[in-house]
Tab-separated table of C-alpha atoms and ligand atoms in Angstrom:
chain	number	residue	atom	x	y	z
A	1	UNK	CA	19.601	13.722	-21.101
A	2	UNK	CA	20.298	10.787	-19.411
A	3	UNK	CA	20.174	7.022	-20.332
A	4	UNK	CA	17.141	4.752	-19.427
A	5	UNK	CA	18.819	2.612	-17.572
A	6	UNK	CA	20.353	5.481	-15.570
A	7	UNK	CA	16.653	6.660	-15.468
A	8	UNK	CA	15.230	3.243	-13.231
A	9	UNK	CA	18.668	2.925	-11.498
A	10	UNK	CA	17.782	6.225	-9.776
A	11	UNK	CA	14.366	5.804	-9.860
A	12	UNK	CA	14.800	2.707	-7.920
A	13	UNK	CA	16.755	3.915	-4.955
A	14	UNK	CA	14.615	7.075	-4.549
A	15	UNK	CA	12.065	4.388	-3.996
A	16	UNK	CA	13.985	2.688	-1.501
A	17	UNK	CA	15.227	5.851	0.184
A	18	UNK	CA	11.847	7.571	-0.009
A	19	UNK	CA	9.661	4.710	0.860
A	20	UNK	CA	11.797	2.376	2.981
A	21	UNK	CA	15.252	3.204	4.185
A	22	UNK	CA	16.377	6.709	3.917
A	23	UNK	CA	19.074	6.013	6.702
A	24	UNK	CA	20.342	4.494	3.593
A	25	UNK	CA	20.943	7.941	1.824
A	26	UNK	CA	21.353	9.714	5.286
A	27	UNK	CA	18.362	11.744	4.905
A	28	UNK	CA	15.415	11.703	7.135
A	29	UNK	CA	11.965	12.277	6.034
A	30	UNK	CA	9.411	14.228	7.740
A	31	UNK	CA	6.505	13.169	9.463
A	32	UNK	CA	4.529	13.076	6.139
A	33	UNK	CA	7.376	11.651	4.136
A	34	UNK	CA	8.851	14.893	2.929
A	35	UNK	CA	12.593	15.460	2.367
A	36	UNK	CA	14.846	18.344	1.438
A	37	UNK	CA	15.360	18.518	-2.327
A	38	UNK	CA	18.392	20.129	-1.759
A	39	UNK	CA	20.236	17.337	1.047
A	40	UNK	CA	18.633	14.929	-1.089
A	41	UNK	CA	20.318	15.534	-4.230
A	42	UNK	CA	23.802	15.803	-2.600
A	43	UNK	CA	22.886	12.714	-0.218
A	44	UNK	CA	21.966	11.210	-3.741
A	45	UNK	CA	26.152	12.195	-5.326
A	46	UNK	CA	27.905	10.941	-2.089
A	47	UNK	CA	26.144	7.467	-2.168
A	48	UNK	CA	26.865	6.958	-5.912
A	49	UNK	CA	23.808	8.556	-7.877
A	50	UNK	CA	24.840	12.064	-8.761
A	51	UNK	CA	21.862	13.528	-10.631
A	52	UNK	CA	21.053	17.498	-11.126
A	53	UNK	CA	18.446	18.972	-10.292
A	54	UNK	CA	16.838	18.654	-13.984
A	55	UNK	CA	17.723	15.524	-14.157
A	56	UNK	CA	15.610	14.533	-10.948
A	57	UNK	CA	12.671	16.553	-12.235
A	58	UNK	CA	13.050	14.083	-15.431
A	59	UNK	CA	13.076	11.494	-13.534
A	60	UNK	CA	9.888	12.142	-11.619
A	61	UNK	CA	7.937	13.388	-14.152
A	62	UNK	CA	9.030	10.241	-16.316
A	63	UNK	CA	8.511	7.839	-13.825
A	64	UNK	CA	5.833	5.337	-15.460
A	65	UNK	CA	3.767	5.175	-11.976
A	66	UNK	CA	4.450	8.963	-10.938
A	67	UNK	CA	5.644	7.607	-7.579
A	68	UNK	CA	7.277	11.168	-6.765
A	69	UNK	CA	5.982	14.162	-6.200
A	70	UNK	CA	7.379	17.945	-5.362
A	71	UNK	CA	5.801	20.203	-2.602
A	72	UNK	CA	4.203	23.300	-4.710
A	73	UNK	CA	7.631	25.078	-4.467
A	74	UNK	CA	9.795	21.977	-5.320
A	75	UNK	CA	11.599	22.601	-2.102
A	76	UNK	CA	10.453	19.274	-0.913
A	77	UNK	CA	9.895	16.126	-2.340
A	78	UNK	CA	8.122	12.534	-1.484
A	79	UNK	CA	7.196	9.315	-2.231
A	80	UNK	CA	3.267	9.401	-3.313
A	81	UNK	CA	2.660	5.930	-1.804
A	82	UNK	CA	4.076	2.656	-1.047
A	83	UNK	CA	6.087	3.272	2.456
A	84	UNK	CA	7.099	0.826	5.074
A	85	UNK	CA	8.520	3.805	7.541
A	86	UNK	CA	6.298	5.210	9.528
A	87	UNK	CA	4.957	8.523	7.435
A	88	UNK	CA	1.461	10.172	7.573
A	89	UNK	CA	0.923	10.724	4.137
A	90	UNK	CA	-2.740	12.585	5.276
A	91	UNK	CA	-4.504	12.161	2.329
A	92	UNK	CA	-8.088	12.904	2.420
A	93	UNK	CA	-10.621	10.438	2.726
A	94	UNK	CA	-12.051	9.670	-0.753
A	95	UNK	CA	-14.724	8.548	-2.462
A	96	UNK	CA	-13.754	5.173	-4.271
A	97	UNK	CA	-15.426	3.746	-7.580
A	98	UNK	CA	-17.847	1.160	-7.247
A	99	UNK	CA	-15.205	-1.677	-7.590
A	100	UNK	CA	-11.872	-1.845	-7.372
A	101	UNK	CA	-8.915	-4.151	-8.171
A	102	UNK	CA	-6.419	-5.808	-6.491
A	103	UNK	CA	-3.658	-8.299	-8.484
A	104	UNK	CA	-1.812	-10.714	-6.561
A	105	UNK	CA	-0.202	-13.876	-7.325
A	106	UNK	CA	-2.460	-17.360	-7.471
A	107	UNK	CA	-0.039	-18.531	-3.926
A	108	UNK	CA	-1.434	-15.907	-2.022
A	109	UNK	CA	-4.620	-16.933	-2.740
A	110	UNK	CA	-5.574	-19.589	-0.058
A	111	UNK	CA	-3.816	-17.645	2.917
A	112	UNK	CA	-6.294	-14.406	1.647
A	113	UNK	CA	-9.570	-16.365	1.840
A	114	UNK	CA	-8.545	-16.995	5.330
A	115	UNK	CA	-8.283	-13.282	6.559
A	116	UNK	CA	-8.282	-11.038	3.340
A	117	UNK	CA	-6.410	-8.549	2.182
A	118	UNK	CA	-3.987	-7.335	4.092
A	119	UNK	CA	-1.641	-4.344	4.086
A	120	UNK	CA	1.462	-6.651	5.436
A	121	UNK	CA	4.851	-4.573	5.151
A	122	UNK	CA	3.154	-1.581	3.704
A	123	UNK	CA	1.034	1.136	5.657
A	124	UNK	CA	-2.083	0.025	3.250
A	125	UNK	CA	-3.920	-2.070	1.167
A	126	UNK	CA	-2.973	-1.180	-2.418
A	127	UNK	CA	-5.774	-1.234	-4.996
A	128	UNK	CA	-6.652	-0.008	-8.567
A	129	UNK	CA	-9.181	1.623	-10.193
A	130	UNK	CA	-8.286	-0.955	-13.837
A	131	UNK	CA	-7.590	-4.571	-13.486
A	132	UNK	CA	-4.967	-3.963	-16.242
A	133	UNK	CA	-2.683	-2.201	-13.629
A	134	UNK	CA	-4.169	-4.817	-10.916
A	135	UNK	CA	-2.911	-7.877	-13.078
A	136	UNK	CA	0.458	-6.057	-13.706
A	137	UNK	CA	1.148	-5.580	-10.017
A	138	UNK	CA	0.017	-9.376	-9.272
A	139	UNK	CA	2.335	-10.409	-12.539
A	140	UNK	CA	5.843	-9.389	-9.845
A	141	UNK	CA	4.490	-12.111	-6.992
A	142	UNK	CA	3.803	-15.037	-9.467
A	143	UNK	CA	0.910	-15.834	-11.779
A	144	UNK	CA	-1.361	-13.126	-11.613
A	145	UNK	CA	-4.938	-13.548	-10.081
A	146	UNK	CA	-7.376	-10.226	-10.139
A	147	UNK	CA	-9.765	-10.071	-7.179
A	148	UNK	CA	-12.685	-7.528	-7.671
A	149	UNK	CA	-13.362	-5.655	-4.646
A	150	UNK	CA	-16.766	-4.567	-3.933
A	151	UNK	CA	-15.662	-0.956	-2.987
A	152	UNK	CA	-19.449	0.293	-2.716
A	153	UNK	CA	-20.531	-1.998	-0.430
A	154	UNK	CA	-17.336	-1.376	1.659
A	155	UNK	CA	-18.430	2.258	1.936
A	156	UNK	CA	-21.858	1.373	3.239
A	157	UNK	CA	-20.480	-0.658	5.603
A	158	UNK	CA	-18.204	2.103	6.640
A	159	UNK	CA	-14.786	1.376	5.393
A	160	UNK	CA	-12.755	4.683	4.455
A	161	UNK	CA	-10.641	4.797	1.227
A	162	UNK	CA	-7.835	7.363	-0.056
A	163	UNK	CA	-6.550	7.865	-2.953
A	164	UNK	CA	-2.865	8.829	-3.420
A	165	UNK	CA	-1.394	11.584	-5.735
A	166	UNK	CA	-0.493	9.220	-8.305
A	167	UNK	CA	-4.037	7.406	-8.280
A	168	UNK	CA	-3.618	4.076	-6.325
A	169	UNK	CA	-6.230	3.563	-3.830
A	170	UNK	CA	-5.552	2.993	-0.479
A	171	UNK	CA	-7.367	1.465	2.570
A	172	UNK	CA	-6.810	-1.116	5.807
A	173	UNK	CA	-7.893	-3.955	5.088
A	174	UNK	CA	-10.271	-6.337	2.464
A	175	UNK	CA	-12.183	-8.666	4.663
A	176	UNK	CA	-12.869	-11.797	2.470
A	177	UNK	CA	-16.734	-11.081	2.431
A	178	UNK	CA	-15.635	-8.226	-0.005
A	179	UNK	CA	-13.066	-9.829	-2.457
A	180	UNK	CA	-14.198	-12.294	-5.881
A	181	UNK	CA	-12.061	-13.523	-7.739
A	182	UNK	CA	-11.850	-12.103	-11.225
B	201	LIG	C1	-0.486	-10.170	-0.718
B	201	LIG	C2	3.642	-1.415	-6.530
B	201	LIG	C3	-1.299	-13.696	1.733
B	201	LIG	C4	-0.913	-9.115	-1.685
B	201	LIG	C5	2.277	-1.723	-7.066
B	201	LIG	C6	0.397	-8.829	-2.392
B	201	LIG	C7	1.356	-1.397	-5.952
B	201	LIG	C8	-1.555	-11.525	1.047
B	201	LIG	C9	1.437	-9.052	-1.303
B	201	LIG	C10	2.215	-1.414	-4.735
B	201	LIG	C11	-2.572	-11.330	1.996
B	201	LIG	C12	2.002	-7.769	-0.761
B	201	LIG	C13	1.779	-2.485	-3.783
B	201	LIG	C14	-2.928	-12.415	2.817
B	201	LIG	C15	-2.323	-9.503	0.907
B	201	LIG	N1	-2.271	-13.570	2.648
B	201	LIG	N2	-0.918	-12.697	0.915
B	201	LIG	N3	-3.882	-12.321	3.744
B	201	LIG	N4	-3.018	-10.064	1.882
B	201	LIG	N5	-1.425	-10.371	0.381
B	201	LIG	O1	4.273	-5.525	-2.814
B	201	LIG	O2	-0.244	-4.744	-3.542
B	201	LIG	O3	6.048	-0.335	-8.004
B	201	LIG	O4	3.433	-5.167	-0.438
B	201	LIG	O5	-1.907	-9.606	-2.555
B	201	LIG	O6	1.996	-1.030	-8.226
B	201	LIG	O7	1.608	-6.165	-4.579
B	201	LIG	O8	6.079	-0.110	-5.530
B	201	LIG	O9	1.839	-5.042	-2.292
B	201	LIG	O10	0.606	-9.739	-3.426
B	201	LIG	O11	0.738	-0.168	-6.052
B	201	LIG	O12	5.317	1.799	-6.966
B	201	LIG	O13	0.763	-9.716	-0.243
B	201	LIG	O14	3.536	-1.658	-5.182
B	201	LIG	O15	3.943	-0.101	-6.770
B	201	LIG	O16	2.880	-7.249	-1.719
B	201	LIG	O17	1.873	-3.755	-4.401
B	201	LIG	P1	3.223	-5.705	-1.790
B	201	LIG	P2	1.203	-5.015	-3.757
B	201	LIG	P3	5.442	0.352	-6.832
């Protein structure tokens, strides 16, 4: 149906339009990130990434990270997490595993023993629930360092965590008292 390649390309500016810039497309997003499937697809042909509509739904349901998501009558679609524009994606508060993971690059490391992890461009702290993904996601920033977070004593203490619809786990910040290094 359609090409890889083709497959990221668009993958990769939904991302960008979805998550970061969708002046870019000239579509807005709704206070919870939502957009028009319908001005998004021919937003999507005027800006140089004509795609049908069953050729969107392959790429989100391909997408290796399931970073899209429909409303429950596909009239609307979103990013599931990862935004820089200012979106309530009100997910409920969620009850994390005992530890969590967070990969980042061996660089980073002295600036986050200083004040922890924190969210920086993004609206959160993103974390998994494997340190396979957690080492993948530090791989794209350098060479890849795993901190352990000790998400159950974060909950004592009070911190809240969420978990998007395609399973990363969310939250403010890491203080330092919280993080080990793998
Ligand atoms: C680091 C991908 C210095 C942090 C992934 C990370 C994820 C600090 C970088 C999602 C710091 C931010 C997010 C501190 C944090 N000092 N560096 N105090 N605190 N950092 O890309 O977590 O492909 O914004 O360790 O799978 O790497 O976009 O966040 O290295 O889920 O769907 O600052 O992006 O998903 O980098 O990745 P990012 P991230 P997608």
């Amino acid at each position: 149906m359609m090409t890889e390649k083709e497959n990221t390309r668009i993958s990769k500016y939904l991302s960008l339009v979805l998550r970061h810039a969708p002046e870019a497309a000239g579509i807005t997003l709704d206070e919870h990130g939502w957009t028009d499937v319908g001005i998004l697809l021919k937003q999507l042909s005027r800006n140089g990434y004509a795609v049908s509509p069953a050729e969107l739904d392959h790429v989100v349901t391909t997408n290796s990270k399931q970073r899209f998501i429909y409303d429950e009558n596909r009239a609307r679609i979103r990013a599931s997490q990862g935004h820089s524009v200012a979106v309530d994606l009100a997910y409920a508060v969620s009850e994390p595993p005992t530890v969590l993971y967070h990969g980042t690059a061996e660089a980073f490391l002295s600036s986050i023993e200083k004040t922890g992890l924190d969210k920086r461009s993004r609206h959160h702290v993103h974390l998994s629930a494997d340190d396979e993904t957690a080492r993948r996601v530090g791989q794209r920033h350098g060479k890849p360092v795993v901190l352990v977070v000790d998400a159950a004593r974060m909950r004592v203490d009070g911190y809240t965590f969420f978990c998007s619809d395609n399973n990363v786990w969310l939250t403010e910040h890491v203080p330092t008292a919280y993080l080990q290094r793998q």
